[in-house]
Amino acid sequence: MTVSLLARLADLISPRACAVCGCRIEAPGHVICAACNMMLPRTSFAEHPYDNVMAKNLWGIVPLEKAVALMRYEHGSQACNIVYGMKYGSHPDFCYQMGRLMAMELMATDFFGDIDVLMPVPLTSKRMVVRGYNQSEEMARGIADITGLPVVTGVVRRTVFKGSQTSLNRWERQDNMEGAWELADGHKVAGKHVAIVDDVVTTGATIMACASQLIKVRNVRISVVCLGYAGKAP
Ligand SMILES: [Zn+2]
């Protein structure tokens, strides 16, 4: 929250460079220029939120409802600069503004109509210290700014993994580079339809590891909203 606020203030004071092509942007509150915005490799997932290639790839041990991504994420493409800036460029403002952009486009499809809360994928505490912010949480706050939905954190936690791999489920094993997952405070989402917010979905292992903890909560429903989809095409 504080980080986003500071970033927005800085944005008002000095014009910035487009996160994709680097050209100068005069309009406050934008992180990509109009031309790059138009050229974003958008998906049409929001037209079929229950039944698109990403949703199908995520169908696993946990019943997911809807899944959408704003754009395709192809390594080496210019649009990847946005995600690079979000993750490694100390740009929480990119995350926030891309969250707003995504939400504005999704509002037209009523994607958020039956969603109760936004839940960013948590980072490990080590990663949080290095980066200083959670890119998914900043993005969720941008989505919240448009939708008015609450952002919940601290429901699922990532911990340093010490035990044997065999005690982990399939998704946790795939995501085990970062540590194990645990349900920390399920009360916040009991009986709610949760939209897990993530920056880029590739194999879906992180989403599923997160969802496999979330599903332990009573009467929870789970959907996914992410900026980029890097998984296999249909
Ligand atoms: Zn541009």
CSV table of C-alpha atoms and ligand atoms in Angstrom, one decimal:
chain,number,residue,atom,x,y,z
A,1,MET,CA,0.0,0.0,0.0
A,2,THR,CA,2.7,2.4,1.1
A,3,VAL,CA,4.9,1.4,-1.8
A,4,SER,CA,2.1,1.9,-4.3
A,5,LEU,CA,1.2,5.3,-2.9
A,6,LEU,CA,4.8,6.5,-3.1
A,7,ALA,CA,5.1,5.1,-6.7
A,8,ARG,CA,2.0,7.0,-7.7
A,9,LEU,CA,3.2,10.2,-6.1
A,10,ALA,CA,6.5,9.8,-8.0
A,11,ASP,CA,4.5,9.2,-11.1
A,12,LEU,CA,2.7,12.5,-10.8
A,13,ILE,CA,5.9,14.4,-10.2
A,14,SER,CA,8.0,13.1,-13.1
A,15,PRO,CA,7.0,11.6,-16.4
A,16,ARG,CA,8.2,8.1,-17.1
A,17,ALA,CA,9.4,5.8,-19.8
A,18,CYS,CA,7.1,3.2,-21.3
A,19,ALA,CA,7.7,-0.2,-19.6
A,20,VAL,CA,7.8,-1.9,-23.0
A,21,CYS,CA,9.5,0.4,-25.6
A,22,GLY,CA,11.1,3.0,-23.3
A,23,CYS,CA,9.5,6.0,-25.0
A,24,ARG,CA,8.4,8.9,-22.9
A,25,ILE,CA,4.9,8.9,-21.4
A,26,GLU,CA,3.3,12.1,-20.5
A,27,ALA,CA,-0.1,10.8,-19.2
A,28,PRO,CA,0.1,10.2,-15.5
A,29,GLY,CA,-0.9,6.8,-14.2
A,30,HIS,CA,0.3,4.9,-17.3
A,31,VAL,CA,3.2,2.6,-17.4
A,32,ILE,CA,3.0,1.6,-21.1
A,33,CYS,CA,2.4,3.9,-24.1
A,34,ALA,CA,-0.7,3.8,-26.2
A,35,ALA,CA,1.0,2.1,-29.1
A,36,CYS,CA,2.5,-0.7,-26.8
A,37,ASN,CA,-0.9,-1.1,-25.1
A,38,MET,CA,-2.5,-1.7,-28.5
A,39,MET,CA,0.2,-4.2,-29.4
A,40,LEU,CA,0.0,-6.3,-26.2
A,41,PRO,CA,-0.5,-9.9,-27.2
A,42,ARG,CA,-3.9,-10.2,-25.5
A,43,THR,CA,-5.6,-13.5,-24.9
A,44,SER,CA,-9.3,-14.0,-25.4
A,45,PHE,CA,-9.5,-16.1,-22.2
A,46,ALA,CA,-12.0,-13.8,-20.6
A,47,GLU,CA,-14.5,-14.7,-23.3
A,48,HIS,CA,-14.4,-18.3,-22.0
A,49,PRO,CA,-13.2,-18.0,-18.4
A,50,TYR,CA,-14.3,-21.5,-17.5
A,51,ASP,CA,-12.9,-23.3,-20.5
A,52,ASN,CA,-9.8,-21.8,-22.1
A,53,VAL,CA,-6.4,-23.3,-22.6
A,54,MET,CA,-5.0,-21.9,-19.3
A,55,ALA,CA,-8.1,-23.1,-17.3
A,56,LYS,CA,-7.7,-26.5,-18.8
A,57,ASN,CA,-4.0,-26.7,-17.9
A,58,LEU,CA,-4.8,-25.8,-14.4
A,59,TRP,CA,-7.5,-28.5,-14.0
A,60,GLY,CA,-5.7,-30.7,-11.5
A,61,ILE,CA,-6.1,-31.9,-8.0
A,62,VAL,CA,-8.1,-28.8,-7.0
A,63,PRO,CA,-11.3,-27.8,-8.6
A,64,LEU,CA,-10.8,-24.3,-10.1
A,65,GLU,CA,-13.6,-22.2,-11.5
A,66,LYS,CA,-12.5,-19.4,-13.8
A,67,ALA,CA,-9.0,-18.6,-15.1
A,68,VAL,CA,-7.9,-15.6,-17.2
A,69,ALA,CA,-4.7,-13.9,-18.3
A,70,LEU,CA,-4.5,-10.5,-19.9
A,71,MET,CA,-1.7,-11.5,-22.4
A,72,ARG,CA,0.4,-14.3,-23.7
A,73,TYR,CA,3.9,-14.2,-22.2
A,74,GLU,CA,6.5,-15.3,-24.7
A,75,HIS,CA,10.1,-15.3,-23.6
A,76,GLY,CA,12.1,-12.7,-25.6
A,77,SER,CA,9.0,-10.7,-26.7
A,78,GLN,CA,9.0,-7.0,-26.1
A,79,ALA,CA,5.9,-7.3,-23.9
A,80,CYS,CA,8.0,-9.3,-21.4
A,81,ASN,CA,9.8,-6.1,-20.4
A,82,ILE,CA,6.7,-5.2,-18.3
A,83,VAL,CA,7.0,-8.4,-16.3
A,84,TYR,CA,10.8,-8.0,-16.0
A,85,GLY,CA,10.3,-4.5,-14.6
A,86,MET,CA,7.7,-5.8,-12.2
A,87,LYS,CA,9.9,-8.5,-10.9
A,88,TYR,CA,13.4,-7.3,-11.1
A,89,GLY,CA,13.3,-3.6,-11.9
A,90,SER,CA,12.0,-2.3,-8.5
A,91,HIS,CA,8.8,-1.2,-10.1
A,92,PRO,CA,5.8,-1.9,-7.8
A,93,ASP,CA,4.1,0.9,-9.8
A,94,PHE,CA,4.2,-1.3,-13.0
A,95,CYS,CA,2.4,-4.0,-11.0
A,96,TYR,CA,-0.2,-1.7,-9.7
A,97,GLN,CA,-0.9,0.0,-13.0
A,98,MET,CA,-1.0,-3.3,-14.9
A,99,GLY,CA,-3.5,-4.6,-12.3
A,100,ARG,CA,-5.7,-1.5,-13.0
A,101,LEU,CA,-5.4,-2.0,-16.8
A,102,MET,CA,-6.3,-5.7,-16.5
A,103,ALA,CA,-9.2,-5.0,-14.2
A,104,MET,CA,-10.6,-2.3,-16.5
A,105,GLU,CA,-10.7,-4.8,-19.4
A,106,LEU,CA,-12.1,-7.6,-17.3
A,107,MET,CA,-14.8,-5.4,-15.8
A,108,ALA,CA,-16.3,-5.3,-19.3
A,109,THR,CA,-16.8,-9.1,-19.2
A,110,ASP,CA,-18.2,-9.2,-15.6
A,111,PHE,CA,-15.4,-11.5,-14.6
A,112,PHE,CA,-15.4,-10.1,-11.1
A,113,GLY,CA,-19.2,-10.2,-10.7
A,114,ASP,CA,-19.1,-13.3,-8.5
A,115,ILE,CA,-15.7,-12.9,-6.9
A,116,ASP,CA,-15.5,-11.9,-3.3
A,117,VAL,CA,-11.8,-11.4,-2.6
A,118,LEU,CA,-8.5,-11.1,-4.3
A,119,MET,CA,-5.7,-13.2,-2.9
A,120,PRO,CA,-2.2,-12.5,-4.3
A,121,VAL,CA,0.2,-15.5,-4.4
A,122,PRO,CA,2.5,-15.0,-1.5
A,123,LEU,CA,6.3,-14.8,-1.9
A,124,THR,CA,8.8,-16.5,0.4
A,125,SER,CA,10.0,-14.1,3.1
A,126,LYS,CA,13.5,-14.3,1.6
A,127,ARG,CA,12.2,-13.2,-1.8
A,128,MET,CA,10.2,-10.5,-0.2
A,129,VAL,CA,13.3,-9.1,1.5
A,130,VAL,CA,15.3,-9.0,-1.7
A,131,ARG,CA,12.5,-7.5,-3.8
A,132,GLY,CA,11.0,-5.2,-1.2
A,133,TYR,CA,7.4,-5.9,-2.4
A,134,ASN,CA,5.3,-8.7,-3.7
A,135,GLN,CA,4.5,-8.1,-7.4
A,136,SER,CA,1.3,-10.1,-7.2
A,137,GLU,CA,0.1,-8.2,-4.2
A,138,GLU,CA,0.8,-4.8,-5.9
A,139,MET,CA,-1.1,-6.0,-8.9
A,140,ALA,CA,-4.0,-7.2,-6.7
A,141,ARG,CA,-4.1,-3.7,-5.2
A,142,GLY,CA,-4.4,-2.2,-8.7
A,143,ILE,CA,-7.3,-4.6,-9.5
A,144,ALA,CA,-8.9,-3.6,-6.1
A,145,ASP,CA,-8.7,0.0,-7.1
A,146,ILE,CA,-10.9,-0.6,-10.1
A,147,THR,CA,-13.2,-3.4,-8.7
A,148,GLY,CA,-13.5,-2.3,-5.1
A,149,LEU,CA,-12.8,-5.9,-4.1
A,150,PRO,CA,-10.8,-6.5,-0.9
A,151,VAL,CA,-7.3,-7.9,-1.0
A,152,VAL,CA,-6.6,-10.6,1.5
A,153,THR,CA,-3.1,-11.7,2.5
A,154,GLY,CA,-1.7,-14.1,5.1
A,155,VAL,CA,-4.2,-16.8,4.2
A,156,VAL,CA,-1.6,-19.1,2.7
A,157,ARG,CA,2.0,-18.9,3.7
A,158,ARG,CA,5.2,-20.1,2.1
A,159,THR,CA,7.7,-21.6,4.5
A,160,VAL,CA,11.3,-22.8,4.2
A,161,PHE,CA,11.0,-26.5,3.4
A,162,LYS,CA,13.0,-28.8,5.7
A,163,GLY,CA,11.3,-32.2,5.5
A,164,SER,CA,11.2,-34.9,2.9
A,165,GLN,CA,9.8,-34.3,-0.6
A,166,THR,CA,7.6,-37.3,-0.2
A,167,SER,CA,5.3,-35.5,2.3
A,168,LEU,CA,4.5,-32.9,-0.4
A,169,ASN,CA,1.7,-33.2,-3.0
A,170,ARG,CA,2.5,-33.3,-6.7
A,171,TRP,CA,2.1,-29.5,-7.1
A,172,GLU,CA,4.2,-28.7,-4.1
A,173,ARG,CA,7.0,-30.9,-5.3
A,174,GLN,CA,7.0,-29.1,-8.7
A,175,ASP,CA,7.1,-25.7,-6.9
A,176,ASN,CA,9.5,-26.9,-4.2
A,177,MET,CA,12.3,-24.6,-5.4
A,178,GLU,CA,10.8,-22.0,-3.2
A,179,GLY,CA,9.8,-24.0,-0.2
A,180,ALA,CA,6.6,-25.6,1.2
A,181,TRP,CA,3.1,-24.1,1.5
A,182,GLU,CA,0.8,-24.0,4.5
A,183,LEU,CA,-2.7,-22.7,5.3
A,184,ALA,CA,-2.1,-20.0,7.9
A,185,ASP,CA,-5.5,-18.2,8.3
A,186,GLY,CA,-8.4,-19.8,6.4
A,187,HIS,CA,-11.1,-17.8,8.3
A,188,LYS,CA,-10.5,-14.8,6.0
A,189,VAL,CA,-11.8,-16.7,3.0
A,190,ALA,CA,-14.3,-19.2,4.4
A,191,GLY,CA,-17.4,-19.4,2.2
A,192,LYS,CA,-15.9,-17.0,-0.3
A,193,HIS,CA,-15.0,-17.1,-4.0
A,194,VAL,CA,-11.3,-16.2,-4.1
A,195,ALA,CA,-9.5,-15.0,-7.1
A,196,ILE,CA,-5.8,-15.9,-6.8
A,197,VAL,CA,-3.7,-13.2,-8.4
A,198,ASP,CA,-0.4,-14.0,-10.0
A,199,ASP,CA,2.0,-12.3,-12.4
A,200,VAL,CA,2.8,-15.1,-14.9
A,201,VAL,CA,1.4,-18.6,-15.0
A,202,THR,CA,3.7,-21.1,-16.7
A,203,THR,CA,3.3,-24.7,-15.6
A,204,GLY,CA,0.6,-23.8,-13.1
A,205,ALA,CA,2.5,-25.5,-10.3
A,206,THR,CA,2.7,-22.4,-8.1
A,207,ILE,CA,-1.1,-21.7,-8.5
A,208,MET,CA,-1.9,-25.3,-7.8
A,209,ALA,CA,0.4,-25.5,-4.7
A,210,CYS,CA,-1.3,-22.4,-3.4
A,211,ALA,CA,-4.8,-23.7,-4.3
A,212,SER,CA,-4.1,-27.0,-2.7
A,213,GLN,CA,-3.8,-25.2,0.7
A,214,LEU,CA,-6.7,-22.9,0.0
A,215,ILE,CA,-9.1,-25.7,-0.8
A,216,LYS,CA,-8.9,-26.9,2.8
A,217,VAL,CA,-11.0,-23.9,3.8
A,218,ARG,CA,-14.7,-24.5,4.3
A,219,ASN,CA,-16.9,-23.7,1.2
A,220,VAL,CA,-14.2,-21.9,-0.6
A,221,ARG,CA,-14.3,-21.4,-4.4
A,222,ILE,CA,-11.2,-20.6,-6.4
A,223,SER,CA,-10.5,-18.7,-9.6
A,224,VAL,CA,-7.3,-17.4,-11.1
A,225,VAL,CA,-6.4,-14.0,-12.6
A,226,CYS,CA,-2.9,-13.4,-13.9
A,227,LEU,CA,-1.2,-10.9,-16.2
A,228,GLY,CA,0.7,-13.3,-18.4
A,229,TYR,CA,0.2,-16.9,-19.6
A,230,ALA,CA,3.4,-18.6,-20.6
A,231,GLY,CA,2.0,-22.2,-20.8
A,232,LYS,CA,1.4,-24.3,-23.8
A,233,ALA,CA,-0.9,-23.1,-26.6
A,234,PRO,CA,-4.0,-25.0,-27.6
B,1,ZN,ZN,5.7,1.8,-25.6
